Amino acid sequence: MISDLPKYTNAVSPGLRFVAPGNRPVSLSEYPAVSDPFVDACMKHDRALRGRVKLLGQLLGEVISSQAGDDVLRTVERLRKGFIQLRDHPDPVRLERLKKVIGKLSPDALRPVIRAFSIYFQLVNTAEESFKHRQRRRIAARGGVLWKGSFDACLRDLRGMGVAPDELQDLLEEIRYMPVFTAHPTESKRRSIMLQMRRIFESNDALDAPKIFVDHTEIYTRNLHTHIQTLWKTDEVRPSRPDVHHEIRMGMHHFKGALFDAIPVVYGRLERAIHRAYDDHPDFQGVDLPAMLRFGSWIGGDRDGNPNVTADITREAILTQHLTILRAYIGRVADLVGILTHSRDFCSPSPAFLGSLREDDAYRERFEQEWPARFPEEPYRRKLYIMGLRLRQAERRGLAWLDGRPWNPEIVGYRGEEEFLHDLVLIRDSMISHGDADAANAELLDLIRLTRTFGFYLARLDIRQESTVHSDAVADVLARLGIEQDYASLNEARRLELLGELIETPPVIDDRGALAAMTQEVLRVLDVVGEMQQAISPQVIGRYVISMAHRASDVLHVMFLASLTGLCGQQGKVFRCRLGVSPLFETIDDLARIEPVISELLDHAVYQRLLRAHGSIQEVMLGYSDSAKDGGIVASAWLLYRAQQRVITLGKQRGVHIRLFHGRGGTIGRGGGPTHDAIRAQPAGTLLGQIKFTEQGEVLSYKYSNRETAIYELTMG
């Protein structure tokens, strides 16, 4: 797992224990003293972690013995002990002997041995993850300064730097933290495996909870044994190759399993940290927390080199996300019906709320048979009950869209997140008006914060395609329309001039069927963007990412194609732009040339109009792994550092806000590492309060499989 501590869990107590070859056992006492209270706590309680690793190893040994046989366990132990000796005393002869042991094993005999080591290290990671949570809880219970990177430490630093409450509010308004989830071949873990590991994590955590019955330890130890045995019996390899539909469904796992519960906790912790740091400030009047967290996704939108990601797949991904978040809201609104049980005999709802409730009652009467009247004396429950009706109608509408079925336009439900959010805020304001602020700022506020974070779209889907696909499509369109027969021969200056003219006054394509198949597909993708923006939310699409962007015209190619589908260009008296484009610079040569390319783009008169119409934010994506493969880690790091400085300076010179999109991988060589340290390592002055980055492959399961870890990771951003 990604860790902000050295790996020391390989040095465990006797019993069934596995040690990675070549790793010397290291005690935390060998590391120099540091001031971070989290590291101090881990050093102090290291023995507890070692004990837990020992227990998990013993339980796994029992499972191996009972399920695979003592011969497998003896082989595992022989290899384990042999490699421990090699680690301490390298010996080529012994190494060859161990290799022969492995080489003599038949495939059937080798398989359980490999599974034993694989499962063990998953258990070790789980033990370490749970151990860290216990240390953080122990530190938090002391009431002092929390660990480096925590909200508490950051807010105390801001107070110490003299940041006033009004400046803090301005700062919070500017902050945007945007993880983007991507499908990636390095993540091969099945959802069933992740669910089993979650059960092991919960049982392991429960084992350390205060004992509330006599046989507490025995029960949870037995639970651990059962879950480990089930994990042993669960196939790690999928029975069939996953397709894009599977990736879309898998992409929902982390939201449903961890993030929906984590987000309200994150905002709550930030709010409490602000109060701890600023409550005694004479000018502090509280803060209004904006929606600083936003999630993005490439799953179902990234078609660069993947012909299976079609316009229909993109539509399916958006609608699947839409249905996932609607179902989350439906469940939470149903919970609130059982919580906000205020009687009208004991509260006086606001006039605005009562007016809205009368409209709701009239709406519900249209569906009397399906949704009979309830809660006549409890106004908030009645309101929430009818909100549930509207959400379910929105869900059915989304299912109809997904299945290609017609939907009765008279059954409105909620048309978008703003209507739903308006109702939630109306309830909260009304409750505060009659002295129930505490109840208003509990589960109801959590749902408001979820809605502000996820809307009706869950995660903003980025579209990604390679630049030559667009240039070929533009050449095809211009040739078919008789505008330019040899677009490929035009120099860059003429391309920019022609594209600017065409974007301002887009031509009309009477027959798309005459275009090449790929050109038609590109236009269908843009059609889906417009359709989903209208149907679900204007926020449903993040950016159109252009991989292998080499020149300014690569960006204008996409804008021209978007103008053909009504997403941008002159429309009547209004110049519109409903799509933002992010050029991706991912090779050493492209990073070296980023300054002239971005300069030419930002100086283009028509593109300036497009930017203003879309909010004056230009996003630029930087590729870490590809540049490292292209030129090596050192050259890549230096050029990425310089590219960020140059692009931000260009934006400031032209009054354009530049947001950098970091295409980080999981490993250090691909731009990975602890998020907090990665943010602090960015060139000074390049973040401007916003950061967007990819979360790829195994990083997703490491960070977001468990609610507790998701909370920690998001608070460390």
XYZ file of C-alpha atoms in Angstrom:
717
model
C 0.000 0.000 0.000
C 1.072 3.609 -0.405
C 2.517 4.550 2.931
C 3.834 7.677 4.588
C 5.982 5.491 6.828
C 8.828 3.117 6.001
C 7.796 -0.480 5.426
C 8.677 -2.274 8.612
C 5.920 -4.852 8.874
C 8.064 -7.584 7.316
C 9.918 -7.975 10.588
C 7.340 -9.926 12.539
C 7.228 -12.282 15.475
C 7.692 -16.049 15.161
C 4.959 -18.126 13.599
C 3.890 -18.100 9.979
C 5.599 -14.978 8.699
C 6.665 -13.947 5.217
C 9.580 -11.657 4.464
C 10.232 -10.074 1.091
C 13.613 -11.299 -0.197
C 16.409 -8.784 0.208
C 14.678 -6.655 2.852
C 16.535 -6.294 6.128
C 14.218 -6.148 9.169
C 14.176 -2.593 10.368
C 13.024 -1.299 13.728
C 11.456 2.121 13.967
C 13.975 2.890 16.687
C 16.638 3.085 13.961
C 14.987 6.100 12.378
C 15.876 9.595 13.594
C 13.385 11.288 15.865
C 10.781 13.386 14.074
C 8.251 15.864 15.404
C 5.193 14.465 13.633
C 2.906 13.079 16.383
C 1.641 10.363 14.055
C 5.127 8.951 13.471
C 5.865 9.250 17.195
C 2.726 7.251 17.996
C 3.628 4.550 15.468
C 7.097 4.215 16.980
C 5.649 3.924 20.475
C 3.054 1.298 19.566
C 5.074 -0.666 16.997
C 4.766 -3.838 19.082
C 0.990 -3.854 18.658
C 1.327 -3.909 14.871
C 3.870 -6.705 15.002
C 1.540 -8.696 17.213
C -1.354 -8.256 14.828
C 0.747 -9.313 11.833
C 1.745 -12.396 13.807
C -1.913 -13.225 14.528
C -2.948 -12.836 10.887
C -0.017 -15.003 9.815
C -1.022 -17.703 12.263
C -4.625 -17.640 11.074
C -3.501 -17.858 7.462
C -1.258 -20.778 8.371
C -4.233 -22.593 9.888
C -6.263 -21.964 6.740
C -3.460 -23.203 4.471
C -3.035 -26.333 6.549
C -6.743 -27.164 6.625
C -7.577 -26.187 3.057
C -4.413 -26.948 1.060
C -2.658 -29.467 3.264
C 0.409 -29.644 5.467
C 2.684 -30.272 2.477
C 1.866 -26.809 1.088
C 2.443 -25.234 4.486
C 5.802 -26.983 4.847
C 6.860 -25.737 1.390
C 5.836 -22.211 2.256
C 7.731 -22.370 5.549
C 10.848 -23.748 3.880
C 10.875 -20.931 1.350
C 10.113 -18.342 3.994
C 12.892 -19.413 6.310
C 15.317 -19.873 3.457
C 14.817 -16.355 2.110
C 15.033 -14.892 5.610
C 18.468 -16.491 5.920
C 19.457 -15.134 2.515
C 18.376 -11.673 3.524
C 20.619 -11.760 6.582
C 23.447 -13.820 5.058
C 23.573 -13.781 1.242
C 24.653 -17.166 -0.107
C 24.544 -17.977 -3.872
C 24.530 -21.724 -3.163
C 21.514 -21.490 -0.853
C 19.769 -19.218 -3.340
C 20.186 -21.795 -6.120
C 18.900 -24.490 -3.790
C 15.725 -22.507 -3.092
C 15.255 -21.838 -6.792
C 15.425 -25.572 -7.417
C 12.753 -26.144 -4.770
C 10.493 -23.750 -6.622
C 11.431 -25.174 -10.016
C 10.514 -28.724 -8.981
C 6.992 -27.728 -7.980
C 4.299 -28.667 -10.489
C 1.859 -25.940 -11.549
C -0.782 -27.435 -9.259
C 1.634 -27.453 -6.315
C 2.992 -23.963 -7.068
C -0.378 -22.260 -7.265
C -1.284 -22.492 -3.527
C 2.237 -21.402 -2.576
C 1.911 -18.263 -4.683
C -1.559 -17.633 -3.250
C -0.201 -17.994 0.280
C 2.383 -15.269 -0.188
C -0.043 -13.039 -2.117
C -2.760 -13.258 0.534
C -0.294 -12.785 3.350
C 0.967 -9.467 2.038
C -2.613 -8.284 1.533
C -3.251 -9.120 5.185
C -0.110 -7.265 6.242
C -1.251 -4.180 4.359
C -4.655 -4.413 6.025
C -3.015 -4.710 9.442
C -0.865 -1.668 8.746
C -3.828 0.326 7.435
C -5.908 -0.470 10.521
C -2.927 0.204 12.799
C -2.522 3.684 11.346
C -6.185 4.447 11.974
C -5.795 3.418 15.610
C -2.776 5.683 16.021
C -4.613 8.614 14.479
C -7.586 8.043 16.762
C -5.224 7.901 19.749
C -3.603 11.199 18.729
C -6.972 12.867 18.131
C -8.210 11.761 21.562
C -5.309 13.619 23.202
C -6.649 16.920 21.885
C -3.308 18.336 20.755
C -1.928 19.268 17.348
C -2.603 16.541 14.803
C -0.254 15.084 12.205
C 1.480 16.881 9.343
C -0.916 17.591 6.497
C -4.080 17.303 8.600
C -6.751 19.992 8.562
C -5.866 20.757 12.172
C -2.165 21.334 11.470
C -2.869 23.379 8.315
C -5.427 25.643 10.004
C -3.151 26.252 12.975
C -0.373 27.172 10.543
C -2.670 29.633 8.747
C -3.654 31.231 12.036
C -0.001 31.478 13.008
C 0.779 33.160 9.685
C -1.747 35.871 10.487
C -4.486 34.835 8.039
C -7.638 36.655 9.181
C -11.098 34.985 9.182
C -12.294 36.935 6.140
C -9.114 35.982 4.283
C -9.698 32.372 5.281
C -13.205 32.506 3.816
C -11.814 33.897 0.563
C -9.207 31.154 0.528
C -11.821 28.440 1.027
C -13.891 29.847 -1.839
C -10.949 29.429 -4.214
C -9.953 25.887 -3.225
C -10.799 23.001 -5.546
C -9.497 19.484 -4.948
C -10.315 17.193 -7.868
C -9.272 13.524 -7.967
C -10.064 11.892 -11.321
C -10.659 8.127 -11.294
C -9.303 6.228 -14.271
C -9.648 2.647 -15.444
C -6.182 1.157 -15.654
C -4.757 -2.297 -16.457
C -2.485 -2.285 -13.369
C -5.601 -2.756 -11.195
C -6.542 -6.381 -11.590
C -8.187 -6.926 -8.212
C -11.707 -8.296 -8.439
C -14.542 -6.571 -6.626
C -15.221 -9.801 -4.723
C -11.643 -9.724 -3.420
C -12.018 -6.092 -2.344
C -15.240 -6.922 -0.497
C -13.551 -9.793 1.331
C -10.638 -7.536 2.277
C -13.132 -4.991 3.565
C -14.666 -7.642 5.848
C -11.209 -8.566 7.123
C -10.464 -4.889 7.771
C -13.694 -4.463 9.742
C -13.121 -7.584 11.847
C -9.519 -6.586 12.490
C -10.646 -3.117 13.554
C -13.384 -4.551 15.771
C -10.814 -6.749 17.505
C -9.166 -3.574 18.834
C -12.414 -1.903 19.885
C -13.318 -1.695 23.602
C -14.530 -5.108 24.776
C -18.264 -5.051 25.438
C -18.868 -8.752 26.061
C -16.969 -11.630 27.646
C -15.857 -13.469 24.507
C -15.150 -10.352 22.389
C -11.628 -11.432 21.396
C -12.642 -14.997 20.561
C -15.590 -13.893 18.392
C -13.640 -11.423 16.267
C -10.628 -13.716 15.990
C -12.958 -16.415 14.695
C -14.489 -13.892 12.289
C -11.022 -13.107 10.980
C -10.314 -16.795 10.482
C -13.599 -17.232 8.600
C -12.981 -14.245 6.320
C -9.398 -15.338 5.589
C -10.630 -18.814 4.711
C -13.293 -17.324 2.414
C -10.620 -15.165 0.799
C -8.518 -18.306 0.248
C -11.476 -19.929 -1.507
C -12.177 -16.862 -3.685
C -10.636 -16.833 -7.152
C -8.296 -13.870 -7.623
C -8.576 -14.137 -11.405
C -11.732 -13.083 -13.200
C -13.428 -15.918 -15.083
C -13.645 -13.716 -18.178
C -11.822 -10.692 -19.497
C -13.412 -7.466 -18.190
C -14.970 -5.218 -20.797
C -15.787 -1.515 -20.682
C -19.247 -2.198 -19.235
C -17.554 -4.009 -16.362
C -15.120 -1.123 -15.833
C -18.032 1.296 -15.565
C -19.715 -0.832 -12.906
C -16.424 -1.274 -11.051
C -15.959 2.487 -11.076
C -19.023 2.848 -8.860
C -17.623 0.576 -6.144
C -15.493 3.163 -4.351
C -18.267 5.733 -4.289
C -20.847 3.341 -2.849
C -18.435 1.531 -0.550
C -16.557 4.469 0.972
C -16.904 7.951 -0.485
C -20.611 8.583 0.116
C -19.990 8.065 3.830
C -16.575 9.748 3.834
C -17.451 13.112 2.276
C -19.675 14.427 5.122
C -17.031 13.365 7.644
C -14.328 15.240 5.717
C -16.342 18.470 5.693
C -17.239 18.014 9.357
C -13.600 17.610 10.321
C -12.608 20.679 8.335
C -15.323 22.728 10.016
C -14.246 21.618 13.499
C -10.580 22.265 12.692
C -11.468 25.818 11.645
C -13.286 26.396 14.920
C -10.397 25.017 16.980
C -7.969 27.344 15.243
C -10.133 30.483 15.033
C -12.790 30.384 17.753
C -10.850 32.816 19.934
C -10.154 35.264 17.068
C -12.017 38.528 17.744
C -13.254 38.772 14.130
C -14.349 35.151 13.747
C -18.069 34.799 13.008
C -17.984 31.268 11.623
C -17.398 30.127 8.050
C -19.531 28.984 5.158
C -17.865 25.904 3.720
C -18.158 25.811 -0.083
C -18.056 22.586 -2.100
C -14.286 22.289 -2.402
C -14.248 18.607 -3.331
C -15.075 17.527 -6.855
C -14.584 14.124 -8.433
C -13.844 13.327 -12.040
C -13.704 10.127 -14.055
C -12.203 8.790 -17.265
C -14.056 5.471 -17.051
C -16.194 5.301 -20.169
C -14.771 8.560 -21.517
C -11.146 7.666 -22.244
C -11.093 6.369 -25.809
C -7.404 7.039 -26.587
C -6.317 3.789 -28.224
C -9.404 1.900 -27.069
C -11.899 1.363 -29.906
C -14.360 -0.231 -27.450
C -15.096 3.141 -25.837
C -17.772 4.458 -28.168
C -20.313 7.264 -27.930
C -22.846 4.726 -26.633
C -20.405 3.621 -23.916
C -19.858 7.233 -22.862
C -23.607 7.714 -22.613
C -23.905 4.515 -20.560
C -21.142 5.669 -18.199
C -22.820 9.030 -17.583
C -26.240 7.470 -16.987
C -24.779 4.788 -14.701
C -23.173 7.504 -12.607
C -26.458 9.433 -12.624
C -28.431 6.429 -11.366
C -25.814 5.595 -8.737
C -25.975 8.995 -7.077
C -29.779 9.192 -7.326
C -30.035 5.887 -5.441
C -27.678 7.204 -2.790
C -29.919 10.258 -2.325
C -33.060 8.090 -2.237
C -31.654 6.081 0.663
C -30.540 9.136 2.605
C -33.831 10.985 2.103
C -35.645 7.886 3.386
C -33.392 7.968 6.470
C -34.239 11.630 7.060
C -37.954 10.786 6.986
C -37.302 8.784 10.152
C -35.115 11.495 11.717
C -36.856 14.867 11.187
C -40.078 13.907 12.955
C -40.981 17.422 14.110
C -44.696 17.942 14.725
C -46.410 21.114 13.570
C -47.724 21.415 17.145
C -44.174 22.068 18.345
C -42.560 24.036 15.497
C -43.431 26.847 13.097
C -41.921 26.220 9.643
C -40.980 29.256 7.580
C -43.484 30.763 5.101
C -41.197 29.813 2.204
C -41.161 26.200 3.349
C -44.948 26.069 3.792
C -45.489 27.517 0.322
C -43.204 24.874 -1.147
C -45.009 22.148 0.812
C -48.359 23.182 -0.642
C -46.904 22.831 -4.138
C -45.521 19.428 -3.187
C -48.905 18.270 -1.902
C -50.534 19.263 -5.181
C -47.811 17.433 -7.125
C -48.173 14.256 -5.041
C -51.953 14.177 -5.592
C -51.261 13.440 -9.284
C -49.763 10.113 -8.181
C -52.176 9.282 -5.373
C -52.439 5.590 -6.183
C -48.711 5.000 -6.144
C -47.812 7.560 -3.491
C -50.660 8.006 -0.954
C -50.701 10.917 1.498
C -48.671 10.478 4.669
C -47.460 12.485 7.674
C -50.267 15.087 7.765
C -49.033 16.522 11.093
C -45.294 16.318 10.428
C -44.324 18.872 7.758
C -40.665 17.935 7.298
C -41.385 14.234 7.013
C -44.113 15.000 4.457
C -41.778 17.195 2.452
C -39.046 14.537 2.467
C -41.560 11.832 1.575
C -42.548 13.746 -1.567
C -38.887 14.486 -2.313
C -38.437 10.723 -2.329
C -41.201 10.498 -4.945
C -39.448 13.032 -7.163
C -36.103 11.237 -6.800
C -37.632 7.890 -7.720
C -39.235 9.430 -10.781
C -35.858 10.872 -11.782
C -34.369 7.390 -11.288
C -37.020 5.798 -13.520
C -36.433 8.471 -16.141
C -32.690 7.704 -16.063
C -33.399 3.987 -16.464
C -35.649 4.737 -19.428
C -32.870 6.775 -21.038
C -30.381 3.980 -20.375
C -32.670 1.348 -21.875
C -33.724 3.519 -24.822
C -37.361 3.624 -23.715
C -39.642 6.674 -23.973
C -40.489 8.668 -20.847
C -43.626 10.646 -20.143
C -42.483 14.313 -20.091
C -45.386 15.185 -17.758
C -43.760 13.145 -14.969
C -41.144 15.686 -14.063
C -39.618 14.462 -10.815
C -36.424 16.386 -10.170
C -35.019 17.812 -13.381
C -31.606 18.529 -11.886
C -29.509 18.866 -8.762
C -30.411 22.524 -8.242
C -34.080 21.693 -7.615
C -33.157 18.943 -5.153
C -30.593 21.116 -3.397
C -33.116 23.976 -3.172
C -35.532 21.724 -1.282
C -32.841 20.526 1.120
C -31.677 24.057 1.895
C -35.290 25.167 2.314
C -35.795 22.532 5.021
C -32.548 23.487 6.760
C -33.302 27.223 6.748
C -36.799 26.591 8.061
C -35.525 24.411 10.905
C -32.927 26.981 11.894
C -35.639 29.665 11.934
C -37.503 27.934 14.789
C -34.474 27.036 16.895
C -33.575 23.570 15.561
C -30.138 24.425 14.163
C -28.532 21.379 15.782
C -30.875 18.990 13.980
C -30.575 21.012 10.761
C -26.784 20.769 10.862
C -26.590 17.002 11.367
C -27.688 14.391 8.807
C -29.506 16.994 6.719
C -26.374 19.099 6.314
C -24.447 15.938 5.409
C -26.865 15.337 2.535
C -26.587 18.959 1.419
C -22.817 18.591 1.275
C -23.096 15.344 -0.659
C -25.382 17.059 -3.170
C -23.026 19.996 -3.584
C -20.177 17.555 -4.176
C -21.824 15.046 -6.512
C -24.819 16.838 -8.045
C -26.880 14.530 -10.209
C -23.798 13.403 -12.145
C -21.574 11.893 -9.407
C -18.242 12.544 -11.159
C -17.566 14.858 -14.065
C -16.625 12.646 -16.996
C -13.603 13.684 -19.025
C -13.478 12.717 -22.697
C -10.030 11.785 -24.004
C -8.969 11.210 -27.602
C -5.710 11.365 -29.537
C -5.004 14.530 -31.542
C -4.662 12.960 -34.993
C -8.219 11.593 -34.761
C -9.454 15.187 -34.603
C -7.190 16.534 -37.340
C -8.283 13.705 -39.637
C -11.938 14.385 -38.804
C -11.533 18.102 -39.547
C -9.855 17.340 -42.867
C -12.680 14.946 -43.729
C -15.423 17.469 -42.882
C -13.779 20.335 -44.765
C -13.215 18.189 -47.843
C -16.805 16.860 -47.845
C -18.196 20.397 -47.496
C -15.937 21.710 -50.263
C -14.218 24.206 -47.942
C -10.658 22.844 -48.110
C -9.607 19.762 -50.086
C -6.074 19.419 -48.676
C -6.255 20.546 -45.075
C -3.226 18.440 -44.094
C -0.970 20.583 -46.299
C -1.875 23.875 -44.555
C 0.686 25.445 -42.275
C -0.159 26.206 -38.635
C -0.922 29.890 -39.187
C -3.428 29.166 -41.963
C -5.040 26.387 -39.930
C -5.609 28.706 -36.968
C -7.028 31.416 -39.210
C -9.426 29.058 -41.013
C -10.565 27.293 -37.840
C -11.277 30.628 -36.152
C -13.495 31.724 -39.030
C -15.384 28.414 -39.063
C -15.951 28.348 -35.285
C -17.498 31.804 -35.357
C -19.875 30.773 -38.141
C -20.117 26.945 -38.119
C -21.083 25.282 -41.408
C -24.005 22.859 -41.602
C -23.512 19.167 -42.394
C -26.571 17.899 -44.251
C -25.483 14.269 -44.481
C -23.186 12.834 -41.821
C -23.449 9.459 -43.516
C -21.101 10.701 -46.228
C -18.331 11.240 -43.665
C -15.735 8.653 -42.646
C -16.765 6.241 -39.871
C -14.339 7.729 -37.327
C -15.485 11.276 -38.124
C -19.072 10.230 -37.511
C -18.057 8.650 -34.195
C -16.267 11.810 -33.030
C -19.382 13.866 -33.790
C -21.604 11.302 -32.037
C -19.477 11.652 -28.893
C -19.994 15.411 -28.971
C -23.724 14.840 -29.520
C -23.768 12.741 -26.343
C -22.009 15.533 -24.450
C -24.706 18.000 -25.447
C -27.535 15.531 -24.790
C -26.320 14.657 -21.293
C -25.658 18.283 -20.390
C -29.274 19.061 -21.253
C -30.759 15.944 -19.653
C -28.772 15.647 -16.408
C -26.602 18.669 -15.617
C -24.390 21.256 -17.336
C -21.648 19.940 -15.032
C -21.836 16.354 -16.265
C -18.761 16.698 -18.505
C -15.399 17.780 -17.148
C -12.981 18.422 -19.994
C -12.186 17.127 -23.450
C -8.575 15.964 -23.080
C -6.433 15.873 -26.211
C -3.577 13.410 -25.877
C -0.440 13.978 -27.926
C -1.218 17.679 -28.276
C 1.636 19.194 -30.280
C 0.309 22.561 -31.450
C -2.429 25.147 -30.856
C -4.487 23.895 -33.778
C -4.949 20.566 -31.958
C -7.173 22.419 -29.494
C -9.066 24.363 -32.155
C -9.764 21.135 -34.051
C -11.907 19.967 -31.140
C -13.597 23.348 -30.794
C -14.487 23.361 -34.490
C -15.941 19.845 -34.305
C -17.856 20.879 -31.169
C -19.284 23.856 -33.062
C -20.768 21.457 -35.615
C -22.883 19.879 -32.827
C -23.978 23.154 -31.217
C -21.639 23.016 -28.231
C -19.902 26.273 -29.122
C -19.838 29.086 -31.638
C -22.163 31.909 -32.602
C -25.766 30.937 -31.847
C -28.097 33.776 -32.707
C -26.915 36.863 -30.862
C -24.965 34.871 -28.278
C -21.480 33.371 -28.559
C -21.533 30.159 -26.508
C -19.078 27.556 -25.319
C -20.245 24.512 -23.331
C -17.061 22.458 -23.589
C -13.623 23.023 -22.103
C -10.557 21.514 -23.751
C -7.371 20.344 -22.026
C -4.296 19.740 -24.192
C -2.147 16.946 -22.760
C 1.614 17.404 -23.010
C 3.179 14.011 -22.367
C 6.467 13.674 -24.244
C 9.792 15.345 -23.560
C 9.573 17.319 -26.811
C 6.020 18.478 -26.106
C 6.907 19.597 -22.572
C 9.883 21.541 -23.959
C 7.574 23.289 -26.481
C 4.666 23.945 -24.132
C 5.361 27.674 -23.841
C 5.032 28.641 -27.550
C 2.023 26.329 -28.016
C 0.067 27.754 -25.066
C 1.092 31.300 -26.026
C -0.248 30.867 -29.555
C -3.459 29.344 -28.220
C -4.157 32.058 -25.633
C -3.380 34.797 -28.171
C -5.891 33.468 -30.711
C -8.790 35.944 -30.847
C -11.589 33.410 -31.342
C -10.210 31.094 -28.696
C -10.151 34.017 -26.274
C -13.894 34.424 -26.894
C -14.421 30.702 -26.286
C -12.519 30.897 -23.006
C -14.531 33.869 -21.766
C -17.764 32.080 -22.665
C -16.642 29.039 -20.677
C -15.462 30.818 -17.543
C -11.920 31.950 -18.443
C -10.234 28.847 -17.036
C -7.739 27.064 -19.244
C -6.827 23.585 -18.092
C -3.494 22.109 -19.151
C -2.721 18.447 -18.531
C 0.797 17.184 -17.865
C 1.809 13.553 -18.450
C 4.143 12.079 -15.851
C 4.506 8.419 -16.784
C 4.831 8.924 -20.552
C 7.391 11.695 -20.181
C 9.366 9.525 -17.749
C 9.320 6.612 -20.209
C 10.261 8.995 -23.023
C 13.201 10.775 -21.408
C 13.836 9.252 -17.992
C 12.690 10.276 -14.522
C 15.157 13.150 -14.009
C 14.558 14.809 -17.389
C 10.817 14.329 -16.984
C 10.744 15.851 -13.479
C 12.781 18.882 -14.531
C 10.745 19.594 -17.669
C 7.467 19.124 -15.782
C 8.689 21.577 -13.146
C 9.681 24.164 -15.752
C 6.525 23.612 -17.816
C 4.308 24.389 -14.836
C 6.130 27.621 -14.084
C 6.018 28.789 -17.697
C 2.353 27.973 -18.286
C 1.202 29.704 -15.097
C 3.242 32.783 -16.012
C 1.666 32.866 -19.474
C -1.799 32.757 -17.944
C -1.044 35.579 -15.512
C 0.323 37.734 -18.319
C -2.940 37.313 -20.253
C -5.389 37.384 -17.362
C -6.338 33.733 -17.843
C -6.617 31.351 -14.895
C -4.559 28.235 -15.661
C -5.442 25.013 -13.874
C -2.904 22.224 -14.081
C -4.161 18.664 -14.443
C -1.522 16.214 -13.218
C -1.573 12.828 -14.955
C 0.022 10.979 -12.044
C 0.454 7.238 -11.834
C 0.756 5.132 -8.708
C 4.520 4.658 -8.456
C 7.148 7.329 -7.830
C 8.474 6.804 -11.374
C 5.020 7.649 -12.737
C 4.484 10.764 -10.600
C 2.907 8.960 -7.636
C 3.487 9.174 -3.912
C 1.657 10.585 -0.879
C -0.739 13.278 -2.089
C 0.097 15.871 0.563
C 3.823 15.681 -0.174
C 3.154 15.755 -3.926
C 1.138 18.956 -3.557
C 3.802 20.612 -1.411
C 6.425 19.652 -3.997
C 4.757 21.607 -6.800
C 6.570 24.736 -8.029
C 5.734 27.811 -5.974
C 2.798 29.786 -7.322
C 1.495 27.091 -9.680
C -1.460 25.686 -7.716
C -3.519 28.862 -7.330
C -5.867 27.086 -4.927
C -6.808 24.274 -7.307
C -5.374 20.875 -8.104
C -6.678 18.136 -10.368
C -4.943 14.787 -10.703
C -5.559 11.254 -11.880
C -5.982 8.355 -9.458
C -4.939 5.270 -11.377
C -4.966 1.521 -11.060
C -4.205 -0.010 -7.696
C -4.115 3.438 -6.062
C -7.913 3.512 -6.215
C -8.330 0.391 -4.106
C -5.563 1.431 -1.716
C -7.066 4.864 -1.073
C -10.793 4.433 -1.453
C -11.776 0.857 -0.593
C -12.175 1.617 3.100
C -14.182 4.549 4.403
C -11.591 5.308 7.083
C -8.697 5.486 4.622
C -10.734 7.539 2.157
C -11.395 10.095 4.906
C -7.716 10.270 5.751
C -6.595 10.595 2.129
C -9.094 13.365 1.392
C -8.146 15.308 4.504
C -4.473 15.111 3.497
C -5.073 16.810 0.126
